Coordinates of C-alpha atoms in Angstrom, one line a residue:
M1039 CA 77.1 -22.9 18.6
N1040 CA 76.2 -26.2 20.1
R1041 CA 77.9 -29.1 18.3
L1042 CA 76.4 -31.9 20.3
P1043 CA 73.6 -32.7 17.7
L1044 CA 76.2 -32.7 14.9
L1045 CA 78.5 -35.0 16.8
L1046 CA 75.6 -37.4 17.6
V1047 CA 74.7 -37.6 13.9
V1048 CA 78.3 -38.2 12.9
A1049 CA 78.7 -40.9 15.5
A1050 CA 75.4 -42.6 14.4
C1051 CA 76.6 -42.6 10.8
L1052 CA 79.9 -44.1 11.7
L1053 CA 78.5 -46.8 14.0
T1054 CA 75.7 -47.9 11.7
P1055 CA 77.8 -49.9 9.2
A1056 CA 79.6 -51.8 12.0
S1057 CA 76.3 -52.7 13.7
V1058 CA 74.8 -53.9 10.4
L1059 CA 77.9 -56.2 9.8
A1060 CA 77.7 -57.5 13.4
Q1061 CA 74.1 -58.4 13.0
E1062 CA 74.7 -60.3 9.7
G1063 CA 77.5 -62.2 11.3
K1064 CA 79.9 -61.2 8.6
A1065 CA 83.4 -59.9 9.3
A1066 CA 84.6 -56.9 7.5
P1067 CA 87.1 -57.7 4.7
R1068 CA 90.7 -57.0 5.8
P1069 CA 92.7 -56.8 2.6
I1070 CA 95.7 -55.1 4.2
T1071 CA 96.0 -57.8 6.9
A1072 CA 95.7 -60.6 4.3
S1073 CA 98.4 -59.0 2.2
L1074 CA 100.8 -58.6 5.2
Q1075 CA 100.2 -62.2 6.2
G1076 CA 101.1 -63.3 2.7
V1077 CA 104.3 -61.2 2.7
Y1078 CA 105.1 -62.6 6.2
G1079 CA 104.7 -66.2 4.9
I1080 CA 106.9 -65.6 1.8
T1081 CA 109.6 -63.9 4.0
T1082 CA 109.5 -66.7 6.5
T1083 CA 109.8 -69.4 3.8
N1084 CA 112.7 -67.7 2.1
L1085 CA 114.6 -67.0 5.3
L1086 CA 114.3 -70.6 6.5
A1087 CA 115.3 -71.9 3.1
T1088 CA 118.4 -69.7 3.1
A1089 CA 119.3 -70.7 6.7
R1090 CA 119.1 -74.4 5.8
Q1091 CA 121.3 -74.0 2.7
L1092 CA 124.2 -72.3 4.6
D1093 CA 126.8 -74.5 6.3
E1094 CA 128.3 -73.4 9.6
S1095 CA 131.3 -71.6 8.0
M1096 CA 129.0 -69.5 5.9
Y1097 CA 127.2 -68.1 9.0
A1098 CA 130.5 -66.4 10.0
F1099 CA 131.3 -65.1 6.4
G1100 CA 131.4 -61.4 5.9
P1101 CA 132.9 -59.9 2.7
T1102 CA 134.5 -57.0 4.7
E1103 CA 134.7 -55.9 8.3
E1104 CA 132.1 -53.2 7.7
V1105 CA 129.5 -55.7 6.4
R1106 CA 127.4 -58.0 8.6
T1107 CA 128.0 -61.7 8.4
A1108 CA 125.4 -64.0 7.0
G1109 CA 124.5 -65.1 10.5
Q1110 CA 124.1 -61.5 11.7
I1111 CA 121.9 -60.6 8.7
L1112 CA 119.6 -63.6 9.3
A1113 CA 119.5 -62.8 13.1
H1114 CA 118.7 -59.1 12.3
V1115 CA 115.8 -60.0 9.9
A1116 CA 114.4 -62.6 12.3
N1117 CA 114.5 -60.1 15.2
A1118 CA 112.7 -57.5 13.1
Q1119 CA 110.0 -60.0 12.0
Y1120 CA 109.5 -61.0 15.7
L1121 CA 109.1 -57.3 16.6
F1122 CA 106.5 -56.8 13.9

């Protein structure tokens, strides 16, 4: 069974909406990207506000030896945000 005609029809169906949007000059809505940008903005704002409120002695505070210090937690989250 020759699948080439079927593949051509599927490819044409998939590419048609993209070409129509490109001709109209409209970008496709990106709700996931917008949502992630919002979460990133909130996280950045909260982390910076927390870092500004801590004095130098609080950065070294850790309730026990097994728990990260406040400075280590902020560094960890900042590093993870950078990687994303």
